[in-house]
CSV table of C-alpha atoms and ligand atoms in Angstrom, one decimal:
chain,number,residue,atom,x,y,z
A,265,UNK,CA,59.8,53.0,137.2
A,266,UNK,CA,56.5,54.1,135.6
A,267,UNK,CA,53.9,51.8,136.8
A,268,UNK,CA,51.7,49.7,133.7
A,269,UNK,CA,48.1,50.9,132.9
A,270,UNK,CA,46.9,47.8,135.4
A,271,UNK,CA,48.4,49.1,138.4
A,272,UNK,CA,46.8,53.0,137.2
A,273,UNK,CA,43.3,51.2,136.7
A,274,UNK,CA,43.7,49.5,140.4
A,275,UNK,CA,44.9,52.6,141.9
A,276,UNK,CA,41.2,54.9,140.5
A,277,UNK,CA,39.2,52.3,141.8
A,278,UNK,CA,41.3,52.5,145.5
A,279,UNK,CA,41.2,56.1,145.5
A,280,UNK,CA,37.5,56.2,144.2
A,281,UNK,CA,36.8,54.1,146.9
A,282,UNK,CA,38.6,56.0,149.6
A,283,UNK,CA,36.5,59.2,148.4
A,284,UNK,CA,33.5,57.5,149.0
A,285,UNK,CA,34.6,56.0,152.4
A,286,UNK,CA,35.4,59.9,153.5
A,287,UNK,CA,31.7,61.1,152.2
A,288,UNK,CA,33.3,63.6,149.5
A,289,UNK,CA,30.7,62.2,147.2
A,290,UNK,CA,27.1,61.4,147.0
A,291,UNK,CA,26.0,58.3,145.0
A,292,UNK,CA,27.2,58.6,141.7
A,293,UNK,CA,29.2,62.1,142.0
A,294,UNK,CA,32.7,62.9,141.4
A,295,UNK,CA,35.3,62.2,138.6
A,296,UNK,CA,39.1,60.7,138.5
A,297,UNK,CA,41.4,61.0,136.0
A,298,UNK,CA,45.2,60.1,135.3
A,299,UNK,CA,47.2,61.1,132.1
A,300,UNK,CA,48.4,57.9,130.3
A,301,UNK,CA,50.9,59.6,127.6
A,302,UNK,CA,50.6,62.8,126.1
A,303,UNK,CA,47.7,61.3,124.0
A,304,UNK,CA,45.6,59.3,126.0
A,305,UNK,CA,43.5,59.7,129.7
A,306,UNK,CA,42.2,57.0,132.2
A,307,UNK,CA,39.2,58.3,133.7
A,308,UNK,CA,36.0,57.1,135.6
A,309,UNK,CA,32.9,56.2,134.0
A,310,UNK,CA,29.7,58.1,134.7
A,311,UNK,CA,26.6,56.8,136.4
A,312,UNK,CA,28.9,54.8,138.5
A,313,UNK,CA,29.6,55.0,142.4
A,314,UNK,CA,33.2,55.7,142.3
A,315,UNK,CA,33.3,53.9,145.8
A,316,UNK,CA,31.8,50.5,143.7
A,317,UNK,CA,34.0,50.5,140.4
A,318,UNK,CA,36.2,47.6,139.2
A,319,UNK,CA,38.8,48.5,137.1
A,320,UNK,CA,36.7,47.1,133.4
A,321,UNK,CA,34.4,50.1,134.4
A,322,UNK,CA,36.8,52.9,133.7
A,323,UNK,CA,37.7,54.3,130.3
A,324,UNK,CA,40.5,55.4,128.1
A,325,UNK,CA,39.8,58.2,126.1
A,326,UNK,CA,41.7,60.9,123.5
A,327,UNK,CA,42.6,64.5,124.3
A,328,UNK,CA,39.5,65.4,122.7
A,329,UNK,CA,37.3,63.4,125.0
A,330,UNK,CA,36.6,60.6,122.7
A,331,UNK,CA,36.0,57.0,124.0
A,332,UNK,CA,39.2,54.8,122.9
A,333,UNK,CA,38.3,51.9,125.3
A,334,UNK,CA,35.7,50.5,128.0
A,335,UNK,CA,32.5,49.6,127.7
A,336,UNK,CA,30.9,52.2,129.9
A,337,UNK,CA,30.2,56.4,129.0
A,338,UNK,CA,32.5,58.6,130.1
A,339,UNK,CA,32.7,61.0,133.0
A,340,UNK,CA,31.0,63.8,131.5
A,341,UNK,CA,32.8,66.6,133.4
A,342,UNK,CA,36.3,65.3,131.1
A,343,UNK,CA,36.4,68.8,129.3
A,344,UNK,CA,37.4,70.0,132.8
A,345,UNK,CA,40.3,67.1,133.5
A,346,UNK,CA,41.6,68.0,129.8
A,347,UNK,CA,41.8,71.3,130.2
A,348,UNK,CA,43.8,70.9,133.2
A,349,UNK,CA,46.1,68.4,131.8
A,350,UNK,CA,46.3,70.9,128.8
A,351,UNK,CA,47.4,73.9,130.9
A,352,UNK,CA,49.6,72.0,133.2
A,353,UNK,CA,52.1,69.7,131.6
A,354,UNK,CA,53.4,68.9,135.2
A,355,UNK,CA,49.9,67.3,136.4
A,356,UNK,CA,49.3,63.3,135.7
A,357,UNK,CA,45.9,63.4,137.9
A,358,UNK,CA,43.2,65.2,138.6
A,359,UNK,CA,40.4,64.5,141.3
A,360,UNK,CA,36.8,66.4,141.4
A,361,UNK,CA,34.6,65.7,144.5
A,362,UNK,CA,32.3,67.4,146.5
A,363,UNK,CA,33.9,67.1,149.9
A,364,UNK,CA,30.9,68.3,152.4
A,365,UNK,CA,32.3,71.3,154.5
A,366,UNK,CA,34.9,72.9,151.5
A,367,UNK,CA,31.8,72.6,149.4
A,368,UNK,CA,30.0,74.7,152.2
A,369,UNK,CA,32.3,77.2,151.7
A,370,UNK,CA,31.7,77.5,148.2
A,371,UNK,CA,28.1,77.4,148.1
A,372,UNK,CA,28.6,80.4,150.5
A,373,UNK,CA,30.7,81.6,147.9
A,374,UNK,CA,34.1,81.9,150.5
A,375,UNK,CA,37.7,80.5,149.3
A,376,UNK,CA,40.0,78.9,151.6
A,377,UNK,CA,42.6,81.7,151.0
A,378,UNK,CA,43.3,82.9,154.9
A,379,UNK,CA,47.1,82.6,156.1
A,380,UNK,CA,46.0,80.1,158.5
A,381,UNK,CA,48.0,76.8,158.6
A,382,UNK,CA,51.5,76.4,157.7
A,383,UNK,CA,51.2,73.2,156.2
A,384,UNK,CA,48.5,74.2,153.8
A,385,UNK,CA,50.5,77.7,153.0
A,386,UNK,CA,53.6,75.1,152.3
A,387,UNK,CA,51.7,72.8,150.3
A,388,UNK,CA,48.6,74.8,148.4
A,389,UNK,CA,49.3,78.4,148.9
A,390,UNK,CA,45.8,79.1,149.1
A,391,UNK,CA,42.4,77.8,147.6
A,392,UNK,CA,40.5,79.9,145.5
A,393,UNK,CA,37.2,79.8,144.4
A,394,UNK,CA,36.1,80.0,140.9
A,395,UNK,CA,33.0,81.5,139.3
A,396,UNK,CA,29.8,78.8,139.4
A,397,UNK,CA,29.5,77.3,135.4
A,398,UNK,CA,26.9,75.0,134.2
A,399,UNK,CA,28.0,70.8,134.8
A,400,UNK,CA,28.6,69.2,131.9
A,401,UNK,CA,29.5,72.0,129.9
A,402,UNK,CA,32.2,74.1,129.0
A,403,UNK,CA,31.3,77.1,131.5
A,404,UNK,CA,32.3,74.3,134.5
A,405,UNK,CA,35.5,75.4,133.4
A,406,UNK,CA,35.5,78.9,132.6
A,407,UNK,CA,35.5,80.3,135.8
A,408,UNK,CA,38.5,78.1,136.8
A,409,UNK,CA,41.2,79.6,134.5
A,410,UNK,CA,42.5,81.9,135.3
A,411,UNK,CA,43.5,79.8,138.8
A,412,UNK,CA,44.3,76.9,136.8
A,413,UNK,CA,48.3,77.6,136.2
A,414,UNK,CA,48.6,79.0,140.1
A,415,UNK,CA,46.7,76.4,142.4
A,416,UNK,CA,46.9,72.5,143.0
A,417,UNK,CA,43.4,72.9,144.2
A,418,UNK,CA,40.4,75.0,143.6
A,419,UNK,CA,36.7,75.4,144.9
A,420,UNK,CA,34.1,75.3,142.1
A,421,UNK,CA,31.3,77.7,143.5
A,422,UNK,CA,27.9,76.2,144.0
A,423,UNK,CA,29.8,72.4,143.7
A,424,UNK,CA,32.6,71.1,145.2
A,425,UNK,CA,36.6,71.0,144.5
A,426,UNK,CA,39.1,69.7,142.4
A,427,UNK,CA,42.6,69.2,142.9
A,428,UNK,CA,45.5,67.9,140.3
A,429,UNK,CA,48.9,66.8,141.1
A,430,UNK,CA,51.9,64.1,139.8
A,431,UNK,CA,49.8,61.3,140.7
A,432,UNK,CA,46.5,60.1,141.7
A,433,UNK,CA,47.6,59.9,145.1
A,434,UNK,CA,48.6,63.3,145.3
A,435,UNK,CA,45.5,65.0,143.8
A,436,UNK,CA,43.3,62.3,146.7
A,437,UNK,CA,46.0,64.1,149.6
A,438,UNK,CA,45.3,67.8,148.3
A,439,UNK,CA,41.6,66.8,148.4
A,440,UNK,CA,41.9,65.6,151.8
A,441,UNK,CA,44.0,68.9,152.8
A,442,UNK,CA,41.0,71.2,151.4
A,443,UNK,CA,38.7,69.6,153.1
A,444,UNK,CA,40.4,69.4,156.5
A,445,UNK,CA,41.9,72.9,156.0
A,446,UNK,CA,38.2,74.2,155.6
A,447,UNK,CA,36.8,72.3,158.6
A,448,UNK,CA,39.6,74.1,161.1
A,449,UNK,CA,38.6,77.3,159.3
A,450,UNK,CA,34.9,76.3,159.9
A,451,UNK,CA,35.9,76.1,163.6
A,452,UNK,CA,38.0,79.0,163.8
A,453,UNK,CA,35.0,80.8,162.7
A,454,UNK,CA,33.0,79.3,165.3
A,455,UNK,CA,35.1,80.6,167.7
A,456,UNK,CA,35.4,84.1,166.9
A,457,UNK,CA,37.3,84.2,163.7
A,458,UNK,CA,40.1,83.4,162.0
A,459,UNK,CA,43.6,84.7,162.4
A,460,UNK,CA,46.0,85.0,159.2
A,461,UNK,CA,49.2,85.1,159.9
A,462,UNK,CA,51.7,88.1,159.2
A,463,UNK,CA,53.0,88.3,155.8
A,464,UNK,CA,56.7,88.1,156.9
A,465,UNK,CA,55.5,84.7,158.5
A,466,UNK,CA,54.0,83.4,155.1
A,467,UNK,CA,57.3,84.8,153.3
A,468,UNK,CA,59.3,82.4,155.5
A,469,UNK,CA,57.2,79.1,155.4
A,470,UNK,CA,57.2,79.8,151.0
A,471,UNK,CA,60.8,79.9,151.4
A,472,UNK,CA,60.7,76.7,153.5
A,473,UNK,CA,58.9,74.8,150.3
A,474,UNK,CA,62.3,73.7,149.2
A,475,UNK,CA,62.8,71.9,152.8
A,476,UNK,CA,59.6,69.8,151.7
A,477,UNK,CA,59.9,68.5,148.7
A,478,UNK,CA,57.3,71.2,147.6
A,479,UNK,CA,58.7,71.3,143.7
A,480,UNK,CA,55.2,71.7,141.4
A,481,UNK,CA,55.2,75.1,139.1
A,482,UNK,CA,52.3,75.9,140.6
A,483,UNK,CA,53.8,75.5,144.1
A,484,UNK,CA,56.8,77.6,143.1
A,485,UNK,CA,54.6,80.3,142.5
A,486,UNK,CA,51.6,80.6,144.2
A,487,UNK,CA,48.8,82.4,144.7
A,488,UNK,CA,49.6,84.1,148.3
A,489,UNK,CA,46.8,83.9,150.6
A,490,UNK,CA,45.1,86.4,152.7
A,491,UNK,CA,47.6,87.5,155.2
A,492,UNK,CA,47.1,90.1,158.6
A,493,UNK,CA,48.3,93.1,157.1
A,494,UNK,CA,44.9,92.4,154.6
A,495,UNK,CA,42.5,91.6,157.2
A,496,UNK,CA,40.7,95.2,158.4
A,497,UNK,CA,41.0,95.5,162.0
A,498,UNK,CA,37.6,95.0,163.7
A,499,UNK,CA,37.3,98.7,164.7
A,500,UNK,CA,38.0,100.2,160.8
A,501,UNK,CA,35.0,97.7,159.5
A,502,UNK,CA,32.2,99.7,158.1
A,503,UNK,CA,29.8,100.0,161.3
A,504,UNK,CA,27.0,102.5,161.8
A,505,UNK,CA,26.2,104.6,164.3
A,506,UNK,CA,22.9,105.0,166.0
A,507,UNK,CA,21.9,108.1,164.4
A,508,UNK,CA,23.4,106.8,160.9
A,509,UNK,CA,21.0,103.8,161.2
A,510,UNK,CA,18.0,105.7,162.5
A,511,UNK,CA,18.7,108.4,159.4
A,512,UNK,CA,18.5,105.6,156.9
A,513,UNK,CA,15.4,103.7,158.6
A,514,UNK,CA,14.4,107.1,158.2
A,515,UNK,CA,14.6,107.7,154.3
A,516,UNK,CA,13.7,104.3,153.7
A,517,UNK,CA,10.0,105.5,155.6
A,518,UNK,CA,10.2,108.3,153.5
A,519,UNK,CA,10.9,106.5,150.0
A,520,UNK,CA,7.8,104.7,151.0
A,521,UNK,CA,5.7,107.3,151.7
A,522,UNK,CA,5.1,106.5,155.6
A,523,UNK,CA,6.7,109.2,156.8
A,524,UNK,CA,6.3,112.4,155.3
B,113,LIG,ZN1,30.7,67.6,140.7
């Protein structure tokens, strides 16, 4: 049974809170939204902690962004929740936060798209990165696109993440996935690097998808991540020998004049 509009108001204001708990957002940051009907969206009000709200701050508003009901503004990134909810029939929520390590990774301009962990090649395929666009505007969404039909969740370069599924719940567990999916990259890093898996491996767990309940169009067919047969061996990465180097120090003295 669907649940009433009360039970969807409590259940932003428990996720919103959770977000905060976990320190994906900073103050007032971050944005929740769940589709009501094909007409209508609940969303989260701006200049609001999400971690603070009561359920008369959020908002109910048309598929054009207009303010139906609630005495607060709007979230003012709900261009990019419509769009999503546009492009994906199948989504009901969508999530935006700036979870502190994924965000790292794309303010270093890096997707989470590495064959690393089974779980998050079962659940998310990959996480790619869109293009940076101006908050508030309708270049926030540009660059996300062309991911948009293809991933549950996507970095936002220079900003954080957002992730969309059947329910708020959902979208709050992808979110949780990204951001503890980039922290074990983080470490891998640390440690010497990261080691996709084989594609024949990858092949097996997207077969597997059926095994887990894994049943959103986008998880049907997603974007495949990074696997070993793409990774460049160590030894074919573009290094320099000495005399290269010295040759190019070389003409760089030259171009400015302090060698002859
Ligand atoms: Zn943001």
């Amino acid at each position: 049974m669907s649940k009433s509009i009360a039970e969807l108001r409590h259940d932003i204001v428990e996720i919103g809170k959770l977000v905060f708990q976990k320190g994906w957002i900073a103050a007032n940051d971050g944005n929740i939204s769940i589709r009501l009907d094909n007409n209508t969206v609940l969303c989260t009000p701006t200049a609001v902690c999400k971690g603070m709200m009561s359920v008369d701050d959020l908002i109910i508003c048309d598929m054009e962004g207009n303010k139906i009901e609630g005495t607060r503004a709007r979230t003012s990134e709900i261009a990019m929740h419509l769009t999503i909810y546009r492009m994906r029939p199948d989504v009901l929520s969508v999530l935006h936060a700036h979870p502190p390590v994924a965000t790292g990774f794309a303010c270093a301009g890096r997707p989470l798209n590495l064959a690393l962990l089974p779980e998050v090649i079962i659940g998310l395929g990959s996480v790619p990165l869109a293009d940076y666009g101006l908050p508030g505007t309708s270049a926030l969404t540009d660059g996300m696109l062309p991911y948009i039909p293809k991933y549950d969740a996507i970095l936002m370069a220079n900003h954080g993440a957002v992730c969309y599924g059947e329910d708020v719940y959902q979208a709050f567990f992808r979110m949780e996935t990204v951001e503890h999916f980039a922290r074990i990259t983080f470490v891998a890093e640390m440690l010497g690097g990261a080691k996709a898996l084989p594609r024949e491996e990858v092949r097996k767990l997207f077969e597997s998808r059926g095994r887990y309940g894994v049943n959103s169009r986008a998880q049907m067919e997603p974007g495949a991540p990074v696997v070993t047969e793409d990774v460049q061996p160590s030894s074919e990465r573009f290094e320099l020998t000495r005399s290269q180097l010295l040759a190019i120090i070389d003409d760089a003295l030259r171009a400015r004049g302090v060698l002859a």
